[in-house]
Amino acid sequence: MSDLFGANDQSAEPDALFEAPREPEADVEPELRRAFGVPGGTNALPSATGATAPLAARMRPASLDEVVGQQHLLEPGAPLRRLVEGSGAASVVLYGPPGTGKTTLASLISGATGRRFEALSALSAGVKDVRAVIDLARRRLTHGEQTVLFIDEVHRFSKTQQDALLAAVENRIVLLVAATTENPSFSVVAPLLSRSLVLQLQPLGPGDIRSLLERARTDTRGLAGAVEITDDALDHLVRLAGGDARRALTALEASADTALARSGDGEAIIDLATVESSIDEAAVRYDRDGDQHYDVASAFIKSLRGSDVDAALHYLARMIVAGEDPRFIARRLMIQASEEVGMADPTALQTAVAAAQVVQQVGMPEAQLALAQATIHIATAPKSGAVTAALGAAIADVRAGKAGPVPAHLRDGHYQGAQKLGNAIGYKYPHSHPDGVLAQQYAPDELVGVDYYEPTGRGVERELSARLPKLRRIVRGER
């Protein structure tokens, strides 16, 4: 293999291939691919549009008009729309959970005028494959063709593999479109990241999934109206999708196959029972806008508070199976970590926040394990409502008008004339004291001596309950 941009020392191809720029011809591309050892050769993502192809493949959008969701990236003038329309030239990293359209958008970008498309998977491609495609792309430029290089799961590329792309991206030998489900700030090398636009895709909303399913049911590329679907079955498919278009279409296809097999010569109808039997997953009676949503969420919260880890896991499972937004679950766990556990185990909040980050950066279904871990941590942790009570009491006093002037020695003294106003005079710096704490008034006059936080004797607060009175006596000058 040649140097990344040098002459190919091993080339034995006819000189006529590379004599001078010319209009691309149909017979040139196969010879170029053979010369650089790049297999295949299409100008779009590999796709099968026959009746045996998966529904998700058949329904891949062929134009921007068919794309659902991601409108924040596809509005007029946005970088991604310009790329798809052929007027943009920046490489991009598409970051988002599975089934949100990363591969579809890459395919649309490849369809812009004068572009060839190459797809590599980080699961199987090595540095040699990357360099072969780059050498091929360089030669294509002599024929007036630009190459779009799509790399799926780029986060799985090693640093060496990612570094092999740098010069080609910087010199626009290739237009890189990289897809990742992981935060590129942590999974893509900084030099490559700085040469690319990072565009974050969001999970598709329920309306987007519903629109996609209806189109697949009626479109000639999809089910061509061969089946009908009931409202509750459609609602269930939308919930099960969890914002993932591919999952939604796969479930619809399985349900349609079952309905058609059962219909005989009659009308094929997808109802709730058909969906359940087709995907081996019972529909949980759960309306995200109705009583079941609030009842299950309430039971989840109270099970966490009551330290019943098994019940908490049951309600977590019901929410997951019903397609509850995992961000809602993560938010509840973060709230519970402070409200029900608090300082009795401060690490519970860290676990809950980490679970929320996994939901954001990895997505479902993998993120359900992190949600379960946080659920178990909070349910089994020692409980304390002291943080909630302390803040509530402080807020009540403020609302009651107990908000006197800040003591003069605590006020800001970092501006000219502050000392003339008496600000910051007499402030004692705690770190100058051997114990790191000293007698000094911090609260407004009317709140001196008021205790808000009362730790329990559980968990870490057992230690705080012994230490806090000593701190208060020192600060208040009572010892």
Short mmCIF file of N, CA and C in Angstrom, two decimals, residues 103-212:
data_model
loop_
_atom_site.label_atom_id
_atom_site.label_comp_id
_atom_site.label_asym_id
_atom_site.label_seq_id
_atom_site.Cartn_x
_atom_site.Cartn_y
_atom_site.Cartn_z
N THR A 103 -27.34 6.55 10.00
CA THR A 103 -26.99 5.90 8.74
C THR A 103 -27.82 6.47 7.59
N THR A 104 -29.06 6.75 7.84
CA THR A 104 -29.93 7.33 6.81
C THR A 104 -29.39 8.67 6.34
N LEU A 105 -29.01 9.53 7.27
CA LEU A 105 -28.49 10.85 6.90
C LEU A 105 -27.18 10.72 6.14
N ALA A 106 -26.35 9.76 6.54
CA ALA A 106 -25.12 9.53 5.80
C ALA A 106 -25.42 9.13 4.36
N SER A 107 -26.43 8.30 4.18
CA SER A 107 -26.82 7.87 2.83
C SER A 107 -27.31 9.05 2.00
N LEU A 108 -28.08 9.94 2.62
CA LEU A 108 -28.58 11.11 1.90
C LEU A 108 -27.45 12.04 1.52
N ILE A 109 -26.47 12.19 2.41
CA ILE A 109 -25.31 13.02 2.10
C ILE A 109 -24.57 12.43 0.89
N SER A 110 -24.48 11.11 0.86
CA SER A 110 -23.76 10.46 -0.23
C SER A 110 -24.46 10.66 -1.57
N GLY A 111 -25.77 10.90 -1.53
CA GLY A 111 -26.51 11.03 -2.77
C GLY A 111 -26.37 12.38 -3.44
N ALA A 112 -25.68 13.33 -2.78
CA ALA A 112 -25.51 14.65 -3.39
C ALA A 112 -24.70 14.52 -4.69
N THR A 113 -24.92 15.43 -5.59
CA THR A 113 -24.32 15.37 -6.92
C THR A 113 -22.81 15.25 -6.85
N GLY A 114 -22.25 14.34 -7.67
CA GLY A 114 -20.80 14.24 -7.82
C GLY A 114 -20.09 13.56 -6.68
N ARG A 115 -20.79 12.80 -5.86
CA ARG A 115 -20.15 12.15 -4.72
C ARG A 115 -20.24 10.64 -4.81
N ARG A 116 -19.14 10.00 -4.48
CA ARG A 116 -19.12 8.56 -4.32
C ARG A 116 -19.24 8.23 -2.84
N PHE A 117 -19.72 7.06 -2.54
CA PHE A 117 -19.97 6.70 -1.15
C PHE A 117 -19.23 5.42 -0.79
N GLU A 118 -18.53 5.48 0.33
CA GLU A 118 -17.84 4.30 0.87
C GLU A 118 -18.25 4.14 2.32
N ALA A 119 -18.58 2.92 2.71
CA ALA A 119 -18.99 2.65 4.08
C ALA A 119 -18.05 1.65 4.72
N LEU A 120 -17.56 1.99 5.90
CA LEU A 120 -16.72 1.09 6.68
C LEU A 120 -17.36 0.92 8.05
N SER A 121 -17.25 -0.27 8.59
CA SER A 121 -17.70 -0.50 9.97
C SER A 121 -16.47 -0.63 10.85
N ALA A 122 -16.48 0.08 11.97
CA ALA A 122 -15.35 0.01 12.89
C ALA A 122 -15.20 -1.38 13.50
N LEU A 123 -16.23 -2.20 13.37
CA LEU A 123 -16.15 -3.55 13.91
C LEU A 123 -15.25 -4.45 13.07
N SER A 124 -15.10 -4.12 11.77
CA SER A 124 -14.36 -5.03 10.89
C SER A 124 -13.22 -4.37 10.12
N ALA A 125 -13.23 -3.06 9.98
CA ALA A 125 -12.22 -2.38 9.17
C ALA A 125 -10.96 -2.09 9.98
N GLY A 126 -9.81 -2.14 9.31
CA GLY A 126 -8.54 -1.81 9.94
C GLY A 126 -7.90 -0.61 9.25
N VAL A 127 -6.70 -0.26 9.67
CA VAL A 127 -5.99 0.89 9.10
C VAL A 127 -5.78 0.69 7.60
N LYS A 128 -5.47 -0.54 7.20
CA LYS A 128 -5.25 -0.83 5.78
C LYS A 128 -6.49 -0.49 4.96
N ASP A 129 -7.67 -0.84 5.48
CA ASP A 129 -8.91 -0.55 4.77
C ASP A 129 -9.15 0.95 4.66
N VAL A 130 -8.86 1.66 5.75
CA VAL A 130 -9.04 3.12 5.75
C VAL A 130 -8.14 3.76 4.71
N ARG A 131 -6.88 3.36 4.68
CA ARG A 131 -5.93 3.96 3.74
C ARG A 131 -6.27 3.60 2.30
N ALA A 132 -6.78 2.40 2.08
CA ALA A 132 -7.17 2.01 0.72
C ALA A 132 -8.28 2.91 0.20
N VAL A 133 -9.26 3.18 1.05
CA VAL A 133 -10.36 4.05 0.64
C VAL A 133 -9.87 5.46 0.40
N ILE A 134 -8.95 5.94 1.23
CA ILE A 134 -8.43 7.30 1.07
C ILE A 134 -7.65 7.41 -0.24
N ASP A 135 -6.83 6.41 -0.57
CA ASP A 135 -6.09 6.42 -1.83
C ASP A 135 -7.06 6.41 -3.02
N LEU A 136 -8.10 5.62 -2.90
CA LEU A 136 -9.11 5.57 -3.96
C LEU A 136 -9.79 6.93 -4.10
N ALA A 137 -10.12 7.56 -2.96
CA ALA A 137 -10.78 8.86 -2.99
C ALA A 137 -9.89 9.92 -3.64
N ARG A 138 -8.59 9.83 -3.38
CA ARG A 138 -7.65 10.78 -3.97
C ARG A 138 -7.64 10.66 -5.49
N ARG A 139 -7.65 9.43 -5.98
CA ARG A 139 -7.66 9.23 -7.42
C ARG A 139 -8.98 9.70 -8.03
N ARG A 140 -10.07 9.51 -7.30
CA ARG A 140 -11.37 9.94 -7.82
C ARG A 140 -11.40 11.45 -8.04
N LEU A 141 -10.69 12.19 -7.18
CA LEU A 141 -10.68 13.64 -7.32
C LEU A 141 -10.16 14.07 -8.68
N THR A 142 -9.27 13.27 -9.27
CA THR A 142 -8.76 13.60 -10.60
C THR A 142 -9.83 13.45 -11.66
N HIS A 143 -10.91 12.77 -11.31
CA HIS A 143 -12.04 12.60 -12.23
C HIS A 143 -13.22 13.47 -11.81
N GLY A 144 -12.97 14.38 -10.88
CA GLY A 144 -14.01 15.33 -10.48
C GLY A 144 -15.04 14.77 -9.53
N GLU A 145 -14.71 13.66 -8.86
CA GLU A 145 -15.67 13.06 -7.93
C GLU A 145 -15.16 13.15 -6.50
N GLN A 146 -16.04 13.55 -5.60
CA GLN A 146 -15.71 13.57 -4.18
C GLN A 146 -16.23 12.29 -3.53
N THR A 147 -15.52 11.83 -2.50
CA THR A 147 -15.91 10.60 -1.81
C THR A 147 -16.42 10.91 -0.42
N VAL A 148 -17.60 10.40 -0.12
CA VAL A 148 -18.13 10.44 1.24
C VAL A 148 -17.74 9.13 1.91
N LEU A 149 -17.01 9.22 3.00
CA LEU A 149 -16.61 8.03 3.76
C LEU A 149 -17.45 7.95 5.02
N PHE A 150 -18.31 6.97 5.06
CA PHE A 150 -19.16 6.76 6.24
C PHE A 150 -18.53 5.67 7.11
N ILE A 151 -18.29 6.01 8.37
CA ILE A 151 -17.74 5.05 9.32
C ILE A 151 -18.74 4.87 10.45
N ASP A 152 -19.31 3.68 10.51
CA ASP A 152 -20.28 3.38 11.55
C ASP A 152 -19.56 2.95 12.82
N GLU A 153 -20.09 3.36 13.97
CA GLU A 153 -19.51 3.03 15.27
C GLU A 153 -18.04 3.45 15.36
N VAL A 154 -17.79 4.70 14.98
CA VAL A 154 -16.42 5.20 14.93
C VAL A 154 -15.74 5.15 16.30
N HIS A 155 -16.54 5.13 17.37
CA HIS A 155 -15.96 5.08 18.71
C HIS A 155 -15.18 3.79 18.95
N ARG A 156 -15.44 2.77 18.11
CA ARG A 156 -14.72 1.51 18.25
C ARG A 156 -13.38 1.51 17.52
N PHE A 157 -13.13 2.56 16.73
CA PHE A 157 -11.82 2.68 16.10
C PHE A 157 -10.77 3.01 17.15
N SER A 158 -9.59 2.44 17.00
CA SER A 158 -8.49 2.77 17.89
C SER A 158 -7.96 4.16 17.55
N LYS A 159 -7.09 4.70 18.40
CA LYS A 159 -6.49 6.00 18.14
C LYS A 159 -5.71 5.98 16.82
N THR A 160 -5.01 4.87 16.57
CA THR A 160 -4.24 4.76 15.33
C THR A 160 -5.15 4.80 14.11
N GLN A 161 -6.26 4.09 14.19
CA GLN A 161 -7.20 4.08 13.07
C GLN A 161 -7.81 5.46 12.85
N GLN A 162 -8.14 6.15 13.92
CA GLN A 162 -8.71 7.49 13.78
C GLN A 162 -7.66 8.47 13.25
N ASP A 163 -6.42 8.33 13.73
CA ASP A 163 -5.35 9.21 13.25
C ASP A 163 -5.11 9.06 11.76
N ALA A 164 -5.36 7.84 11.23
CA ALA A 164 -5.15 7.61 9.80
C ALA A 164 -6.09 8.45 8.94
N LEU A 165 -7.14 8.99 9.52
CA LEU A 165 -8.12 9.78 8.79
C LEU A 165 -7.77 11.27 8.75
N LEU A 166 -6.90 11.71 9.64
CA LEU A 166 -6.73 13.15 9.89
C LEU A 166 -6.39 13.94 8.63
N ALA A 167 -5.30 13.56 7.95
CA ALA A 167 -4.86 14.35 6.80
C ALA A 167 -5.91 14.35 5.70
N ALA A 168 -6.54 13.22 5.47
CA ALA A 168 -7.54 13.15 4.40
C ALA A 168 -8.75 14.02 4.71
N VAL A 169 -9.13 14.08 5.98
CA VAL A 169 -10.25 14.93 6.37
C VAL A 169 -9.86 16.40 6.26
N GLU A 170 -8.68 16.73 6.75
CA GLU A 170 -8.23 18.12 6.74
C GLU A 170 -8.10 18.66 5.32
N ASN A 171 -7.60 17.82 4.40
CA ASN A 171 -7.41 18.24 3.01
C ASN A 171 -8.61 17.93 2.12
N ARG A 172 -9.68 17.44 2.74
CA ARG A 172 -10.93 17.14 2.05
C ARG A 172 -10.75 16.15 0.91
N ILE A 173 -9.82 15.23 1.12
CA ILE A 173 -9.73 14.09 0.21
C ILE A 173 -11.00 13.25 0.36
N VAL A 174 -11.49 13.15 1.58
CA VAL A 174 -12.77 12.52 1.84
C VAL A 174 -13.63 13.47 2.65
N LEU A 175 -14.92 13.34 2.49
CA LEU A 175 -15.88 14.00 3.36
C LEU A 175 -16.32 12.95 4.36
N LEU A 176 -15.85 13.07 5.58
CA LEU A 176 -16.11 12.05 6.60
C LEU A 176 -17.48 12.26 7.23
N VAL A 177 -18.24 11.19 7.28
CA VAL A 177 -19.48 11.16 8.06
C VAL A 177 -19.34 9.99 9.02
N ALA A 178 -19.11 10.29 10.28
CA ALA A 178 -18.89 9.26 11.29
C ALA A 178 -20.10 9.18 12.21
N ALA A 179 -20.48 7.98 12.56
CA ALA A 179 -21.63 7.78 13.44
C ALA A 179 -21.18 7.11 14.72
N THR A 180 -21.74 7.57 15.84
CA THR A 180 -21.38 6.99 17.13
C THR A 180 -22.55 7.12 18.09
N THR A 181 -22.69 6.12 18.95
CA THR A 181 -23.70 6.18 20.01
C THR A 181 -23.09 6.69 21.31
N GLU A 182 -21.78 6.92 21.32
CA GLU A 182 -21.10 7.38 22.53
C GLU A 182 -20.67 8.82 22.38
N ASN A 183 -20.56 9.51 23.49
CA ASN A 183 -20.17 10.92 23.47
C ASN A 183 -18.83 11.07 22.76
N PRO A 184 -18.80 11.77 21.61
CA PRO A 184 -17.55 11.88 20.86
C PRO A 184 -16.45 12.61 21.60
N SER A 185 -16.81 13.40 22.59
CA SER A 185 -15.78 14.09 23.38
C SER A 185 -14.87 13.11 24.09
N PHE A 186 -15.39 11.90 24.35
CA PHE A 186 -14.62 10.88 25.04
C PHE A 186 -14.17 9.76 24.12
N SER A 187 -14.82 9.60 22.96
CA SER A 187 -14.56 8.43 22.13
C SER A 187 -13.89 8.74 20.80
N VAL A 188 -13.77 10.02 20.44
CA VAL A 188 -13.13 10.41 19.19
C VAL A 188 -11.92 11.27 19.53
N VAL A 189 -10.79 11.02 18.86
CA VAL A 189 -9.56 11.76 19.18
C VAL A 189 -9.76 13.24 18.90
N ALA A 190 -9.14 14.08 19.73
CA ALA A 190 -9.35 15.52 19.66
C ALA A 190 -9.01 16.11 18.29
N PRO A 191 -7.89 15.71 17.64
CA PRO A 191 -7.58 16.31 16.33
C PRO A 191 -8.66 16.04 15.29
N LEU A 192 -9.23 14.84 15.30
CA LEU A 192 -10.30 14.53 14.34
C LEU A 192 -11.58 15.28 14.71
N LEU A 193 -11.83 15.41 16.00
CA LEU A 193 -13.01 16.12 16.46
C LEU A 193 -12.96 17.60 16.06
N SER A 194 -11.76 18.18 16.13
CA SER A 194 -11.62 19.60 15.81
C SER A 194 -11.79 19.88 14.32
N ARG A 195 -11.68 18.83 13.50
CA ARG A 195 -11.82 18.99 12.05
C ARG A 195 -13.23 18.64 11.57
N SER A 196 -14.13 18.39 12.50
CA SER A 196 -15.47 17.93 12.14
C SER A 196 -16.52 18.70 12.92
N LEU A 197 -17.71 18.76 12.35
CA LEU A 197 -18.87 19.27 13.08
C LEU A 197 -19.48 18.12 13.88
N VAL A 198 -19.78 18.35 15.13
CA VAL A 198 -20.44 17.34 15.95
C VAL A 198 -21.92 17.68 16.01
N LEU A 199 -22.75 16.79 15.49
CA LEU A 199 -24.19 17.01 15.44
C LEU A 199 -24.88 15.94 16.26
N GLN A 200 -25.64 16.35 17.26
CA GLN A 200 -26.29 15.40 18.16
C GLN A 200 -27.72 15.13 17.71
N LEU A 201 -28.01 13.85 17.48
CA LEU A 201 -29.36 13.43 17.11
C LEU A 201 -30.12 13.03 18.36
N GLN A 202 -31.40 13.32 18.37
CA GLN A 202 -32.24 13.02 19.53
C GLN A 202 -33.13 11.80 19.24
N PRO A 203 -33.54 11.06 20.28
CA PRO A 203 -34.51 9.97 20.05
C PRO A 203 -35.76 10.52 19.38
N LEU A 204 -36.33 9.74 18.50
CA LEU A 204 -37.54 10.20 17.82
C LEU A 204 -38.70 10.29 18.80
N GLY A 205 -39.52 11.30 18.62
CA GLY A 205 -40.67 11.47 19.48
C GLY A 205 -41.79 10.51 19.11
N PRO A 206 -42.78 10.32 19.99
CA PRO A 206 -43.90 9.42 19.70
C PRO A 206 -44.60 9.76 18.39
N GLY A 207 -44.76 11.05 18.11
CA GLY A 207 -45.41 11.45 16.86
C GLY A 207 -44.60 11.04 15.64
N ASP A 208 -43.27 11.15 15.76
CA ASP A 208 -42.40 10.75 14.65
C ASP A 208 -42.50 9.25 14.40
N ILE A 209 -42.47 8.47 15.47
CA ILE A 209 -42.55 7.01 15.33
C ILE A 209 -43.90 6.60 14.73
N ARG A 210 -44.96 7.25 15.20
CA ARG A 210 -46.29 6.93 14.69
C ARG A 210 -46.37 7.23 13.19
N SER A 211 -45.84 8.37 12.79
CA SER A 211 -45.85 8.74 11.37
C SER A 211 -45.05 7.74 10.55
N LEU A 212 -43.93 7.30 11.07
CA LEU A 212 -43.08 6.33 10.38
C LEU A 212 -43.80 5.00 10.21
#
